[in-house]
Short mmCIF file of N, CA and C in Angstrom, two decimals:
data_model
loop_
_atom_site.label_atom_id
_atom_site.label_comp_id
_atom_site.label_asym_id
_atom_site.label_seq_id
_atom_site.Cartn_x
_atom_site.Cartn_y
_atom_site.Cartn_z
N MET A 872 -0.47 99.61 180.43
CA MET A 872 -0.89 100.79 179.71
C MET A 872 0.16 101.11 178.65
N GLN A 873 -0.31 101.49 177.47
CA GLN A 873 0.58 101.83 176.36
C GLN A 873 0.25 103.21 175.83
N LEU A 874 1.31 103.95 175.49
CA LEU A 874 1.17 105.28 174.93
C LEU A 874 1.96 105.33 173.64
N HIS A 875 1.25 105.51 172.52
CA HIS A 875 1.94 105.67 171.24
C HIS A 875 2.22 107.15 171.05
N ILE A 876 3.48 107.50 170.78
CA ILE A 876 3.90 108.88 170.60
C ILE A 876 4.27 109.07 169.13
N THR A 877 3.61 110.02 168.47
CA THR A 877 3.90 110.26 167.06
C THR A 877 5.30 110.83 166.91
N GLU A 878 5.81 110.81 165.69
CA GLU A 878 7.16 111.29 165.43
C GLU A 878 7.33 112.77 165.78
N LEU A 879 6.36 113.60 165.40
CA LEU A 879 6.44 115.03 165.72
C LEU A 879 6.41 115.25 167.23
N ALA A 880 5.53 114.55 167.93
CA ALA A 880 5.46 114.68 169.39
C ALA A 880 6.76 114.21 170.04
N ALA A 881 7.33 113.12 169.55
CA ALA A 881 8.59 112.62 170.10
C ALA A 881 9.71 113.63 169.91
N ASN A 882 9.77 114.25 168.74
CA ASN A 882 10.81 115.27 168.50
C ASN A 882 10.65 116.46 169.44
N ARG A 883 9.43 116.90 169.64
CA ARG A 883 9.19 118.04 170.55
C ARG A 883 9.52 117.69 171.99
N LEU A 884 9.16 116.49 172.42
CA LEU A 884 9.47 116.08 173.80
C LEU A 884 10.98 116.03 174.01
N THR A 885 11.69 115.50 173.02
CA THR A 885 13.15 115.42 173.11
C THR A 885 13.75 116.82 173.22
N GLU A 886 13.21 117.77 172.48
CA GLU A 886 13.68 119.16 172.57
C GLU A 886 13.49 119.72 173.98
N HIS A 887 12.37 119.37 174.62
CA HIS A 887 12.09 119.86 175.97
C HIS A 887 13.11 119.36 177.00
N LEU A 888 13.74 118.23 176.73
CA LEU A 888 14.74 117.71 177.67
C LEU A 888 16.02 118.55 177.67
N ASN A 889 16.27 119.30 176.61
CA ASN A 889 17.47 120.15 176.51
C ASN A 889 18.76 119.40 176.81
N ASP A 890 18.90 118.19 176.32
CA ASP A 890 20.09 117.37 176.53
C ASP A 890 20.41 117.12 178.00
N GLN A 891 19.39 117.15 178.86
CA GLN A 891 19.55 116.86 180.29
C GLN A 891 18.76 115.60 180.62
N ALA A 892 19.19 114.95 181.69
CA ALA A 892 18.47 113.76 182.14
C ALA A 892 17.10 114.15 182.68
N GLY A 893 16.13 113.27 182.49
CA GLY A 893 14.79 113.51 183.01
C GLY A 893 13.83 112.47 182.49
N SER A 894 12.71 112.35 183.16
CA SER A 894 11.65 111.43 182.77
C SER A 894 10.36 112.22 182.57
N PHE A 895 9.46 111.69 181.76
CA PHE A 895 8.17 112.32 181.52
C PHE A 895 7.10 111.67 182.38
N LYS A 896 6.16 112.49 182.83
CA LYS A 896 5.07 112.00 183.67
C LYS A 896 3.77 112.68 183.24
N ILE A 897 2.75 111.88 182.93
CA ILE A 897 1.42 112.43 182.65
C ILE A 897 0.77 112.70 184.00
N PHE A 898 0.28 113.93 184.15
CA PHE A 898 -0.23 114.35 185.45
C PHE A 898 -1.50 115.17 185.27
N TYR A 899 -2.51 114.86 186.07
CA TYR A 899 -3.75 115.64 186.06
C TYR A 899 -3.60 116.71 187.12
N ASP A 900 -3.35 117.94 186.69
CA ASP A 900 -3.02 119.05 187.59
C ASP A 900 -4.26 119.85 187.93
N THR A 901 -4.58 119.92 189.21
CA THR A 901 -5.72 120.73 189.66
C THR A 901 -5.26 121.92 190.50
N GLU A 902 -3.98 122.03 190.78
CA GLU A 902 -3.43 123.10 191.61
C GLU A 902 -3.43 124.42 190.84
N GLY A 903 -4.26 125.38 191.28
CA GLY A 903 -4.31 126.69 190.65
C GLY A 903 -4.92 126.70 189.26
N CYS A 904 -5.60 125.62 188.88
CA CYS A 904 -6.15 125.50 187.53
C CYS A 904 -7.67 125.55 187.50
N GLY A 905 -8.29 125.96 188.60
CA GLY A 905 -9.74 125.95 188.66
C GLY A 905 -10.24 124.59 189.09
N CYS A 906 -11.53 124.42 189.10
CA CYS A 906 -12.10 123.19 189.65
C CYS A 906 -11.92 121.99 188.73
N ASN A 907 -11.79 122.19 187.43
CA ASN A 907 -11.70 121.07 186.51
C ASN A 907 -10.28 120.51 186.37
N GLY A 908 -9.28 121.35 186.43
CA GLY A 908 -7.91 120.90 186.26
C GLY A 908 -7.58 120.63 184.80
N ILE A 909 -6.31 120.30 184.56
CA ILE A 909 -5.85 120.04 183.20
C ILE A 909 -4.82 118.91 183.22
N ILE A 910 -4.65 118.26 182.09
CA ILE A 910 -3.61 117.26 181.93
C ILE A 910 -2.34 117.96 181.48
N VAL A 911 -1.22 117.67 182.14
CA VAL A 911 0.07 118.22 181.76
C VAL A 911 1.07 117.08 181.65
N ILE A 912 2.16 117.34 180.96
CA ILE A 912 3.29 116.42 180.93
C ILE A 912 4.38 117.06 181.76
N LEU A 913 4.74 116.43 182.85
CA LEU A 913 5.81 116.92 183.70
C LEU A 913 7.13 116.30 183.26
N ILE A 914 8.19 117.07 183.34
CA ILE A 914 9.53 116.51 183.21
C ILE A 914 10.08 116.49 184.63
N VAL A 915 10.41 115.30 185.10
CA VAL A 915 10.85 115.12 186.49
C VAL A 915 12.26 114.54 186.52
N ASP A 916 12.97 114.79 187.63
CA ASP A 916 14.30 114.20 187.81
C ASP A 916 14.21 112.68 187.85
N LYS A 917 13.23 112.18 188.59
CA LYS A 917 13.00 110.74 188.69
C LYS A 917 11.55 110.52 189.08
N PRO A 918 10.99 109.37 188.77
CA PRO A 918 9.59 109.12 189.12
C PRO A 918 9.42 109.03 190.64
N ASP A 919 8.22 109.36 191.10
CA ASP A 919 7.88 109.20 192.51
C ASP A 919 7.77 107.72 192.82
N PRO A 920 7.92 107.34 194.09
CA PRO A 920 7.89 105.91 194.46
C PRO A 920 6.61 105.18 194.05
N LEU A 921 5.48 105.88 193.99
CA LEU A 921 4.22 105.21 193.64
C LEU A 921 3.84 105.37 192.17
N ASP A 922 4.70 105.97 191.37
CA ASP A 922 4.42 106.12 189.94
C ASP A 922 4.50 104.78 189.24
N VAL A 923 3.70 104.65 188.20
CA VAL A 923 3.63 103.43 187.40
C VAL A 923 4.20 103.74 186.01
N ALA A 924 5.01 102.85 185.49
CA ALA A 924 5.59 103.04 184.16
C ALA A 924 4.53 102.82 183.08
N ILE A 925 4.60 103.66 182.04
CA ILE A 925 3.75 103.52 180.87
C ILE A 925 4.65 103.07 179.72
N GLU A 926 4.24 102.05 179.03
CA GLU A 926 5.02 101.57 177.89
C GLU A 926 4.84 102.53 176.72
N THR A 927 5.97 102.99 176.14
CA THR A 927 5.91 103.91 175.00
C THR A 927 6.90 103.49 173.93
N ASN A 928 6.83 104.15 172.79
CA ASN A 928 7.79 103.94 171.72
C ASN A 928 8.90 104.99 171.78
N LEU A 929 9.02 105.72 172.89
CA LEU A 929 10.06 106.72 173.09
C LEU A 929 10.79 106.38 174.38
N SER A 930 10.91 107.33 175.24
CA SER A 930 11.56 107.11 176.53
C SER A 930 10.49 106.76 177.56
N PRO A 931 10.90 106.32 178.73
CA PRO A 931 9.91 105.96 179.74
C PRO A 931 8.99 107.12 180.12
N PHE A 932 7.74 106.83 180.25
CA PHE A 932 6.73 107.76 180.76
C PHE A 932 6.18 107.15 182.03
N TYR A 933 5.69 108.00 182.91
CA TYR A 933 5.12 107.53 184.17
C TYR A 933 3.79 108.23 184.42
N VAL A 934 3.02 107.66 185.33
CA VAL A 934 1.77 108.24 185.77
C VAL A 934 1.59 107.85 187.23
N ASP A 935 0.99 108.73 188.01
CA ASP A 935 0.68 108.42 189.39
C ASP A 935 -0.26 107.22 189.42
N ALA A 936 -0.02 106.29 190.34
CA ALA A 936 -0.81 105.06 190.40
C ALA A 936 -2.30 105.34 190.53
N LYS A 937 -2.69 106.36 191.28
CA LYS A 937 -4.10 106.70 191.44
C LYS A 937 -4.67 107.35 190.20
N GLN A 938 -3.86 108.11 189.49
CA GLN A 938 -4.34 108.81 188.31
C GLN A 938 -4.42 107.93 187.07
N GLN A 939 -3.75 106.79 187.09
CA GLN A 939 -3.77 105.92 185.90
C GLN A 939 -5.17 105.39 185.60
N PHE A 940 -6.03 105.36 186.61
CA PHE A 940 -7.39 104.85 186.40
C PHE A 940 -8.26 105.82 185.61
N ASN A 941 -7.79 107.07 185.45
CA ASN A 941 -8.50 108.06 184.64
C ASN A 941 -8.12 107.96 183.17
N LEU A 942 -7.16 107.10 182.84
CA LEU A 942 -6.67 106.95 181.47
C LEU A 942 -7.01 105.56 180.96
N GLU A 943 -6.96 105.39 179.64
CA GLU A 943 -7.26 104.09 179.04
C GLU A 943 -5.98 103.30 178.81
N GLN A 944 -6.13 102.05 178.48
CA GLN A 944 -4.98 101.16 178.29
C GLN A 944 -4.19 101.51 177.03
N GLN A 945 -4.85 102.01 176.00
CA GLN A 945 -4.19 102.39 174.74
C GLN A 945 -4.42 103.88 174.52
N MET A 946 -3.34 104.65 174.54
CA MET A 946 -3.43 106.10 174.39
C MET A 946 -2.49 106.55 173.25
N LYS A 947 -2.71 107.78 172.78
CA LYS A 947 -1.87 108.35 171.72
C LYS A 947 -1.53 109.79 172.10
N LEU A 948 -0.26 110.16 171.92
CA LEU A 948 0.20 111.53 172.14
C LEU A 948 0.65 112.07 170.79
N ASP A 949 0.05 113.17 170.38
CA ASP A 949 0.33 113.75 169.07
C ASP A 949 0.61 115.25 169.23
N ALA A 950 1.06 115.87 168.16
CA ALA A 950 1.33 117.31 168.15
C ALA A 950 0.91 117.86 166.79
N GLU A 951 0.60 119.14 166.77
CA GLU A 951 0.27 119.84 165.52
C GLU A 951 1.52 120.60 165.05
N PRO A 952 1.79 120.64 163.77
CA PRO A 952 2.99 121.31 163.27
C PRO A 952 3.11 122.79 163.67
N ASN A 953 1.99 123.51 163.76
CA ASN A 953 2.04 124.95 164.03
C ASN A 953 1.43 125.33 165.37
N TYR A 954 1.41 124.39 166.31
CA TYR A 954 0.81 124.67 167.62
C TYR A 954 1.73 124.09 168.69
N PRO A 955 2.02 124.82 169.76
CA PRO A 955 3.06 124.41 170.71
C PRO A 955 2.67 123.32 171.71
N SER A 956 1.41 122.90 171.76
CA SER A 956 1.03 121.91 172.76
C SER A 956 0.81 120.54 172.12
N PHE A 957 0.42 119.59 172.94
CA PHE A 957 0.22 118.20 172.51
C PHE A 957 -1.26 117.82 172.63
N LYS A 958 -1.62 116.72 171.97
CA LYS A 958 -2.98 116.19 172.06
C LYS A 958 -2.90 114.77 172.60
N LEU A 959 -3.61 114.50 173.69
CA LEU A 959 -3.68 113.17 174.28
C LEU A 959 -5.05 112.60 173.96
N SER A 960 -5.05 111.43 173.32
CA SER A 960 -6.33 110.84 172.90
C SER A 960 -6.29 109.32 173.03
N SER A 961 -7.46 108.74 172.83
CA SER A 961 -7.60 107.28 172.79
C SER A 961 -8.67 106.97 171.75
N ASP A 962 -9.01 105.71 171.59
CA ASP A 962 -10.07 105.34 170.66
C ASP A 962 -11.41 105.91 171.11
N SER A 963 -11.55 106.18 172.40
CA SER A 963 -12.81 106.70 172.94
C SER A 963 -12.99 108.20 172.72
N GLY A 964 -11.89 108.92 172.50
CA GLY A 964 -12.00 110.36 172.30
C GLY A 964 -10.74 111.09 172.70
N VAL A 965 -10.84 112.41 172.69
CA VAL A 965 -9.71 113.28 173.01
C VAL A 965 -9.78 113.65 174.50
N TYR A 966 -8.69 113.38 175.21
CA TYR A 966 -8.60 113.78 176.62
C TYR A 966 -8.30 115.27 176.72
N SER A 967 -7.38 115.75 175.90
CA SER A 967 -7.06 117.17 175.84
C SER A 967 -6.30 117.44 174.56
N SER A 968 -6.61 118.56 173.93
CA SER A 968 -5.88 118.97 172.73
C SER A 968 -4.94 120.12 173.05
N ASN A 969 -4.74 120.40 174.34
CA ASN A 969 -3.89 121.50 174.75
C ASN A 969 -3.01 121.07 175.94
N VAL A 970 -2.33 119.95 175.79
CA VAL A 970 -1.46 119.43 176.85
C VAL A 970 -0.11 120.14 176.76
N ARG A 971 0.27 120.77 177.85
CA ARG A 971 1.53 121.51 177.90
C ARG A 971 2.57 120.72 178.68
N VAL A 972 3.83 121.08 178.49
CA VAL A 972 4.95 120.46 179.20
C VAL A 972 5.41 121.42 180.28
N ARG A 973 5.60 120.89 181.48
CA ARG A 973 6.13 121.69 182.59
C ARG A 973 7.37 120.98 183.13
N ASP A 974 8.49 121.67 183.10
CA ASP A 974 9.76 121.11 183.55
C ASP A 974 9.90 121.34 185.05
N THR A 975 9.87 120.28 185.83
CA THR A 975 9.97 120.39 187.29
C THR A 975 11.29 119.84 187.81
N ARG A 976 12.24 119.56 186.90
CA ARG A 976 13.54 119.07 187.35
C ARG A 976 14.23 120.14 188.18
N SER A 977 15.05 119.71 189.11
CA SER A 977 15.75 120.66 189.98
C SER A 977 16.64 121.60 189.18
N ALA A 978 17.19 121.15 188.06
CA ALA A 978 18.05 122.00 187.23
C ALA A 978 17.25 123.09 186.53
N ALA A 979 15.93 122.89 186.38
CA ALA A 979 15.12 123.85 185.65
C ALA A 979 14.40 124.84 186.57
N VAL A 980 14.42 124.61 187.88
CA VAL A 980 13.73 125.49 188.79
C VAL A 980 14.30 126.90 188.68
N GLY A 981 13.41 127.87 188.56
CA GLY A 981 13.85 129.25 188.42
C GLY A 981 14.05 129.68 186.98
N THR A 982 13.83 128.77 186.03
CA THR A 982 13.95 129.13 184.62
C THR A 982 12.56 129.24 184.02
N SER A 983 12.47 129.80 182.85
CA SER A 983 11.17 129.94 182.20
C SER A 983 10.57 128.58 181.85
N ALA A 984 11.38 127.55 181.73
CA ALA A 984 10.88 126.21 181.41
C ALA A 984 10.08 125.63 182.55
N ALA A 985 10.24 126.15 183.76
CA ALA A 985 9.52 125.64 184.92
C ALA A 985 8.23 126.42 185.15
N SER A 986 7.67 127.02 184.13
CA SER A 986 6.49 127.85 184.27
C SER A 986 5.26 127.04 184.63
N ASP A 987 4.24 127.74 185.10
CA ASP A 987 2.98 127.13 185.50
C ASP A 987 2.25 126.59 184.27
N ALA A 988 1.85 125.34 184.31
CA ALA A 988 1.20 124.72 183.16
C ALA A 988 -0.18 125.31 182.90
N CYS A 989 -0.79 125.95 183.88
CA CYS A 989 -2.12 126.54 183.68
C CYS A 989 -2.05 127.86 182.95
N MET A 990 -0.89 128.44 182.87
CA MET A 990 -0.73 129.71 182.17
C MET A 990 -0.59 129.44 180.68
N LEU A 991 -1.25 130.24 179.88
CA LEU A 991 -1.17 130.06 178.43
C LEU A 991 -0.16 131.00 177.85
#
């Protein structure tokens, strides 16, 4: 699986790391998000044992092995200049145009960066 990250999206993701170690994970979150759920980008201390690496043009990204089947082999992550979220798409269409980042690293717990991804 490959994920192309645009320059603007890469800059924003790097800002979210706040000069701390961490990895990105694409996650389909259904906890507290209603029956449909949403796609979020988690910042994690380290990938879970069953996570699968996604090839990117930035830093390593991961996805849960079971959730990878909901995504396509070629994906794109983009951002809008005046909008705080990301857009995940493929040649088949847009998965979400409102993908938020949720920092779940242990250093971020208790900070505003660790907020619920379902909250706007």
